[in-house]
Amino acid sequence: MSLPESSSSKNPGFNTRAIHAGQAFEPRTGAVVPPVHFSSTYAQDGIGGLRDGYEYGRGTNPTRDSLQEQLAALEGGSAAFSFSSGLAAEDSMIRALTRPGDHIVLGNDAYGGTYRLISRVLGQWGIGNTPVDMSDLDAVASAVAAGGTADSTVEGGGKTRLVWVETPSNPMMKITDIEALAKVAHDAGALLVVDNTFASPYLQTPLALGADIVVHSTTKYIGGHSDVVGGAIVVNDPELAEKIGFVQFAVGAVSGPMDAFLTTRGLKTLGVRMDRHSDNAQAVAEWLLERPEVEAVLYPGLPSHPGHELARKQMKKFGGMISVQFKGGEAAARKVAESTSVFTLAESLGGIESLMNYPSEMTHASVKGTELAVPVNLVRLSCGIEDVEDLIADLDAALSSLGDGS
Ligand SMILES: Cc1ncc(COP(=O)(O)O)c(C=O)c1O
């Protein structure tokens, strides 16, 4: 991490790292915010005479390097790689670490796009998969041991290379024990991948809990303002870094300079935003719990959530995401999703503005009819950082519109 030379802190805290890692001021002018480097290529002092290693923008770019340094410092990794989207990051990482015949064991409530990538794109290249309930460690161990034979999509497939978990998961909000899962994966010679999109490194640092690879859709909390699409991979092992770095360069699904800059700018305020997202979501979840229209509130900050104690152990706070199931079924969920005004009905999550999503027809439509299908009475809330009274008033109006039939 390169903190400014003036920093005397040997062990800087999260917010100090977020603001300073990779953000040293520009030496020529003293510009406090490093300039955005748009150049696609770099002058050479004679053939092969590179300045500071910069040669061509697909391989390296100073603005992308700043972001990668910042991401590595926040996740506690030795290297980070920034991509043009979360799925581009996942695709490049999987290509770097698997071969045809290999197998991935993933959560049976993984993000629909992740499952689509693994099953429908990489499946065609001979990568098998088994979706399993990640909170059931015995079931994970058996799926890993089966490693591409019994229940898998590839007959007689190869070895389980990756165990893949989202915690909290999208949108079922399940919490999985990262430390215990790392042991299950490592005992079988597999790597543990944690999609840390919902928690962000402010709330949870999977590498410190034994995970090998952290994945992010930086489109979400890391960017934080719903104005940039991106993805990242963070690792702590030089051999993994070398393999992933090679595919990042060879395939080239990298983030552009402006996207990297916007992501860096968002990331600087991650800590203050996550505190507020979490506090707002906690208040909204507690309010929802009391409503007669509601069948279930899925939020790890509620003591009634099955993963509450575990979340307290491995997360700093419980995050801004809530899923709600309605007694009135699909009709009630659809009506609520279409009746709010502060919560905007839209895909995505993690921005400062509150968003509402109906996963079974929106973010998770691609897994409809599979075992990853999302209940039709469920809406997902991404609680923004507006005034919480306004969020609750908005939901109050929407829920009240359901009437007695809920
Ligand atoms: C948990 C999770 N992982 C990965 C992704 C994919 O990221 P992107 O949309 O940036 O490609 C998403 C997108 O919604 C997500 O929610």
XYZ file of C-alpha atoms and ligand atoms in Angstrom:
422
model
C 0.000 0.000 0.000
C 1.400 3.428 -0.816
C 0.134 5.900 1.717
C 1.353 9.481 1.187
C 4.875 10.009 2.467
C 3.537 12.376 5.126
C 1.635 9.514 6.755
C 3.279 8.304 9.912
C 0.696 5.630 10.575
C 2.171 2.113 10.454
C -1.152 0.329 10.728
C -3.756 2.608 9.175
C -7.460 1.997 9.747
C -10.024 1.139 7.076
C -11.044 4.691 6.171
C -7.430 5.893 6.030
C -6.591 3.054 3.657
C -9.737 3.722 1.598
C -8.759 7.353 1.113
C -4.990 7.012 0.695
C -4.031 3.561 -0.628
C -2.933 3.907 -4.231
C -3.800 7.630 -4.193
C -0.410 9.310 -3.753
C -0.509 12.877 -5.100
C 0.808 13.589 -8.572
C 4.521 14.547 -8.204
C 4.777 17.121 -11.035
C 1.929 19.422 -9.976
C 1.059 18.188 -6.503
C -2.519 17.446 -7.626
C -4.083 15.793 -4.592
C -6.349 13.643 -6.738
C -4.207 11.587 -9.133
C -5.066 12.478 -12.742
C -7.098 10.036 -14.838
C -4.801 8.466 -17.420
C -6.662 7.980 -20.698
C -3.655 7.204 -22.877
C -3.900 3.780 -24.518
C -0.131 3.593 -25.099
C 3.166 4.883 -23.652
C 6.285 6.351 -25.261
C 9.380 4.159 -24.991
C 12.913 5.474 -24.455
C 14.311 3.236 -27.175
C 12.916 -0.228 -27.945
C 11.773 -1.849 -24.706
C 12.677 1.282 -22.696
C 9.508 1.483 -20.623
C 8.875 4.234 -18.081
C 7.798 2.705 -14.793
C 6.693 -0.465 -16.633
C 3.902 1.171 -18.631
C 3.575 -0.136 -22.169
C -0.042 -0.574 -23.369
C -3.418 0.093 -21.727
C -4.822 -3.429 -21.790
C -1.885 -4.595 -19.710
C -1.408 -1.692 -17.320
C -2.910 1.727 -16.724
C -2.003 4.022 -13.807
C -5.645 4.800 -12.949
C -6.524 1.114 -12.891
C -3.385 0.442 -10.824
C -4.544 3.022 -8.249
C -7.880 1.243 -7.912
C -6.256 -2.186 -7.715
C -3.918 -1.011 -4.954
C -6.831 0.493 -3.046
C -8.902 -2.735 -3.402
C -6.027 -4.957 -2.254
C -5.406 -2.719 0.775
C -9.068 -2.854 1.818
C -9.561 -6.613 1.375
C -6.197 -7.392 2.994
C -4.897 -9.022 -0.195
C -1.513 -8.850 -1.889
C -3.001 -8.241 -5.356
C -6.253 -7.051 -6.892
C -7.475 -7.100 -10.485
C -10.095 -4.749 -11.859
C -12.452 -5.776 -14.681
C -15.168 -4.242 -16.834
C -17.950 -5.982 -14.836
C -18.410 -8.432 -11.998
C -19.183 -11.218 -14.451
C -16.101 -10.383 -16.551
C -14.038 -10.706 -13.344
C -15.652 -14.064 -12.534
C -15.179 -15.357 -16.088
C -11.480 -14.434 -16.242
C -10.790 -15.864 -12.773
C -12.556 -19.163 -13.557
C -10.708 -19.456 -16.881
C -7.424 -18.854 -15.064
C -8.019 -21.554 -12.448
C -9.954 -24.381 -14.136
C -9.583 -26.763 -17.039
C -12.211 -28.739 -19.022
C -13.547 -31.530 -16.809
C -13.116 -29.500 -13.620
C -15.955 -28.765 -11.275
C -17.382 -25.861 -9.305
C -19.554 -26.319 -6.207
C -21.627 -23.174 -5.680
C -24.444 -21.925 -3.479
C -27.920 -22.984 -4.568
C -28.938 -19.355 -4.126
C -26.011 -17.828 -6.015
C -26.607 -14.674 -8.055
C -28.491 -15.785 -11.189
C -25.907 -14.249 -13.522
C -23.096 -16.178 -11.838
C -25.000 -19.437 -12.270
C -25.812 -18.552 -15.897
C -22.115 -17.889 -16.602
C -20.950 -21.106 -14.937
C -23.671 -23.391 -16.280
C -24.471 -22.004 -19.733
C -21.209 -20.426 -20.895
C -18.426 -22.274 -19.080
C -20.498 -25.470 -19.061
C -20.024 -25.583 -22.831
C -16.270 -25.648 -22.262
C -16.513 -28.661 -19.973
C -16.744 -26.989 -16.554
C -19.252 -28.849 -14.365
C -21.194 -27.467 -11.437
C -23.210 -28.574 -8.432
C -25.474 -26.055 -6.679
C -25.767 -26.830 -2.965
C -27.002 -25.207 0.257
C -23.768 -23.615 1.489
C -25.030 -23.278 5.034
C -25.150 -27.129 5.192
C -21.440 -27.976 5.450
C -22.019 -31.748 5.218
C -23.889 -31.255 1.949
C -21.021 -29.078 0.676
C -18.448 -31.704 1.661
C -20.361 -34.441 -0.209
C -20.787 -32.254 -3.293
C -17.076 -31.431 -3.244
C -16.183 -35.102 -2.822
C -18.527 -36.077 -5.660
C -16.425 -33.567 -7.594
C -17.967 -33.863 -10.986
C -19.548 -37.277 -10.922
C -22.847 -38.070 -9.150
C -25.096 -34.998 -9.322
C -23.002 -32.934 -11.648
C -23.680 -31.531 -15.073
C -20.516 -33.101 -16.510
C -20.542 -36.857 -16.646
C -17.386 -38.293 -15.148
C -16.049 -34.753 -14.726
C -12.743 -33.878 -13.121
C -11.835 -32.447 -9.772
C -13.683 -29.839 -7.748
C -11.424 -26.800 -8.093
C -13.619 -24.063 -6.681
C -16.135 -23.798 -3.855
C -18.114 -20.606 -4.420
C -20.189 -18.793 -1.845
C -22.033 -15.510 -1.425
C -22.519 -14.475 2.173
C -24.918 -12.765 2.663
C -26.401 -14.408 -0.422
C -28.417 -12.672 -3.107
C -31.370 -12.476 -2.510
C -32.057 -15.152 0.154
C -29.703 -13.456 2.643
C -28.238 -16.735 3.885
C -25.102 -16.489 6.006
C -22.342 -19.066 5.575
C -19.432 -19.726 7.929
C -16.452 -18.674 5.787
C -13.840 -20.144 8.121
C -15.564 -23.544 8.255
C -16.207 -23.568 4.517
C -12.538 -22.764 3.812
C -11.610 -25.868 5.785
C -14.058 -28.045 3.805
C -12.658 -26.679 0.518
C -9.014 -26.971 1.537
C -9.418 -30.516 2.914
C -10.501 -31.506 -0.601
C -7.732 -29.541 -2.323
C -10.180 -26.914 -3.655
C -10.043 -23.130 -3.406
C -12.696 -21.084 -1.624
C -14.128 -18.171 -3.604
C -16.221 -15.632 -1.664
C -18.417 -13.173 -3.535
C -18.180 -10.271 -1.086
C -20.452 -7.933 -3.074
C -23.228 -7.691 -0.456
C -20.956 -7.130 2.541
C -18.095 -5.112 0.990
C -14.643 -5.159 2.627
C -15.825 -2.672 5.256
C -18.150 -5.263 6.800
C -16.310 -8.496 6.038
C -12.814 -9.544 4.900
C -12.997 -13.154 3.667
C -9.240 -13.540 3.030
C -8.623 -13.032 6.750
C -11.128 -15.837 7.432
C -9.315 -18.325 5.189
C -10.861 -17.690 1.757
C -8.490 -17.820 -1.218
C -10.241 -15.487 -3.641
C -12.600 -12.544 -3.185
C -14.936 -11.540 -6.014
C -16.793 -8.246 -6.294
C -19.334 -6.676 -8.499
C -17.841 -3.216 -7.858
C -20.958 -1.908 -9.602
C -22.614 -2.200 -6.169
C -21.369 -0.908 -2.788
C -17.768 -0.310 -3.876
C -18.709 2.099 -6.684
C -21.646 3.084 -4.511
C -23.361 5.657 -6.743
C -25.019 3.554 -9.472
C -22.929 5.269 -12.134
C -20.318 2.676 -13.078
C -20.245 -1.050 -13.908
C -17.183 -3.011 -12.795
C -15.789 -6.073 -11.104
C -12.755 -7.140 -9.112
C -10.808 -10.155 -7.914
C -8.561 -9.963 -4.828
C -6.102 -12.674 -3.714
C -3.297 -13.108 -1.217
C -1.268 -15.778 -2.966
C 1.403 -14.872 -5.552
C 0.759 -17.982 -7.644
C -2.980 -17.221 -7.920
C -2.145 -13.581 -8.634
C 0.146 -14.579 -11.454
C -2.453 -16.836 -13.096
C -5.296 -14.320 -12.806
C -3.074 -11.407 -13.866
C -2.079 -13.328 -16.974
C -5.715 -13.927 -18.019
C -6.629 -10.311 -17.217
C -3.918 -9.238 -19.650
C -4.438 -11.979 -22.247
C -8.239 -11.692 -22.407
C -8.429 -7.961 -21.723
C -11.822 -7.596 -20.002
C -10.309 -4.722 -18.004
C -11.983 -1.624 -16.592
C -11.435 1.542 -18.618
C -9.726 4.582 -17.020
C -12.915 6.556 -16.344
C -14.645 3.526 -14.839
C -11.604 2.840 -12.653
C -11.544 6.484 -11.525
C -15.255 6.534 -10.631
C -14.853 3.288 -8.710
C -11.861 4.648 -6.801
C -13.774 7.805 -5.931
C -16.740 5.792 -4.669
C -14.515 3.451 -2.685
C -13.013 6.318 -0.680
C -16.333 6.804 1.165
C -17.260 3.117 1.509
C -16.920 3.071 5.311
C -19.249 5.992 6.025
C -21.741 4.778 3.452
C -21.815 1.208 4.798
C -22.425 2.441 8.346
C -25.424 4.416 7.156
C -26.724 1.674 4.787
C -26.547 -0.803 7.676
C -28.222 1.485 10.217
C -31.049 2.329 7.803
C -31.576 -1.324 6.872
C -31.653 -2.401 10.526
C -34.407 0.139 11.273
C -36.386 -0.794 8.140
C -36.087 -4.547 8.885
C -37.300 -4.078 12.467
C -40.248 -2.009 11.183
C -41.147 -4.597 8.523
C -41.146 -7.357 11.124
C -44.138 -5.753 12.845
C -46.253 -5.456 9.692
C -49.258 -7.787 9.288
C -48.746 -8.014 5.489
C -45.300 -9.547 5.910
C -44.658 -13.298 6.011
C -40.869 -13.130 6.550
C -38.100 -10.552 6.776
C -34.727 -11.916 5.678
C -32.104 -9.677 7.309
C -29.101 -10.992 9.246
C -29.314 -8.096 11.708
C -32.531 -9.536 13.174
C -31.992 -11.924 16.103
C -34.634 -14.191 14.496
C -32.447 -14.683 11.379
C -30.866 -18.177 11.430
C -27.468 -16.669 10.535
C -27.592 -13.802 13.045
C -24.961 -15.088 15.491
C -22.617 -16.110 12.700
C -23.062 -12.744 10.983
C -22.214 -11.014 14.283
C -19.014 -13.042 14.379
C -17.792 -12.569 10.816
C -19.292 -9.177 9.878
C -18.857 -5.719 11.385
C -22.493 -4.738 10.750
C -25.259 -6.428 8.749
C -25.357 -4.400 5.532
C -28.020 -2.584 3.534
C -29.846 -5.468 1.848
C -33.192 -6.890 3.021
C -35.482 -9.439 1.377
C -39.167 -9.485 2.306
C -41.770 -12.172 1.633
C -45.444 -11.241 1.602
C -48.432 -13.232 2.909
C -50.389 -12.087 -0.137
C -48.046 -14.027 -2.433
C -46.928 -12.956 -5.888
C -49.687 -10.358 -6.340
C -48.762 -8.554 -3.103
C -45.028 -8.632 -3.842
C -45.567 -7.251 -7.347
C -47.887 -4.534 -6.054
C -45.392 -3.370 -3.402
C -42.561 -3.431 -5.946
C -44.569 -1.132 -8.210
C -45.939 1.231 -5.543
C -42.980 2.970 -3.903
C -41.551 6.352 -4.807
C -38.398 6.804 -2.695
C -37.403 3.198 -3.423
C -36.944 3.056 -7.219
C -37.910 -0.164 -9.004
C -34.645 -1.123 -10.701
C -32.031 -3.839 -11.091
C -28.783 -3.521 -9.122
C -28.100 -2.548 -5.515
C -25.592 -0.871 -3.245
C -25.987 2.721 -4.436
C -26.716 5.673 -2.182
C -30.303 5.725 -3.470
C -32.780 3.085 -2.295
C -33.758 0.484 -4.885
C -36.490 -2.148 -4.985
C -36.193 -5.329 -7.039
C -38.558 -8.203 -7.825
C -35.869 -10.896 -8.288
C -37.938 -13.703 -9.805
C -38.706 -11.520 -12.857
C -35.702 -9.191 -12.740
C -32.202 -10.010 -11.423
C -32.894 -13.743 -11.088
C -35.182 -14.303 -14.096
C -32.451 -16.415 -15.714
C -32.748 -19.079 -12.982
C -36.538 -19.354 -13.119
C -37.565 -22.995 -13.195
C -34.207 -24.193 -11.776
C -33.414 -25.058 -8.170
C -32.011 -21.533 -7.823
C -35.425 -19.964 -8.527
C -36.425 -17.169 -6.130
C -39.842 -17.312 -4.349
C -42.455 -15.283 -6.220
C -43.665 -13.543 -3.033
C -40.237 -11.977 -2.416
C -39.009 -8.427 -3.019
C -35.453 -7.300 -2.369
C -34.691 -3.905 -0.892
C -31.398 -2.093 -1.244
C -31.651 0.496 1.529
C -29.922 3.699 0.508
C -28.581 6.451 2.713
C -31.623 8.744 2.577
C -33.369 9.718 5.832
C -34.723 6.500 7.285
C -38.077 8.103 8.204
C -38.668 8.702 4.487
C -37.825 5.102 3.618
C -40.271 3.818 6.212
C -43.015 6.273 5.151
C -42.572 5.121 1.547
C -42.869 1.447 2.518
C -45.781 2.223 4.844
C -47.742 3.716 1.947
C -46.904 0.769 -0.329
C -47.797 -1.908 2.237
C -50.972 -0.115 3.309
C -52.128 -0.131 -0.320
C -52.361 -3.947 -0.097
C -55.477 -3.617 2.078
C -56.838 -6.353 4.340
C -56.231 -9.121 1.838
C -52.457 -8.430 2.276
C -23.684 -10.887 -5.785
C -23.351 -10.513 -7.201
N -22.244 -11.014 -7.780
C -21.909 -10.704 -9.045
C -22.710 -9.879 -9.818
C -22.310 -9.582 -11.238
O -21.797 -8.293 -11.339
P -21.956 -7.320 -12.621
O -23.424 -7.041 -12.785
O -21.149 -6.126 -12.248
O -21.417 -8.058 -13.793
C -23.858 -9.331 -9.258
C -24.718 -8.438 -10.055
O -25.831 -8.128 -9.680
C -24.195 -9.657 -7.913
O -25.295 -9.169 -7.320
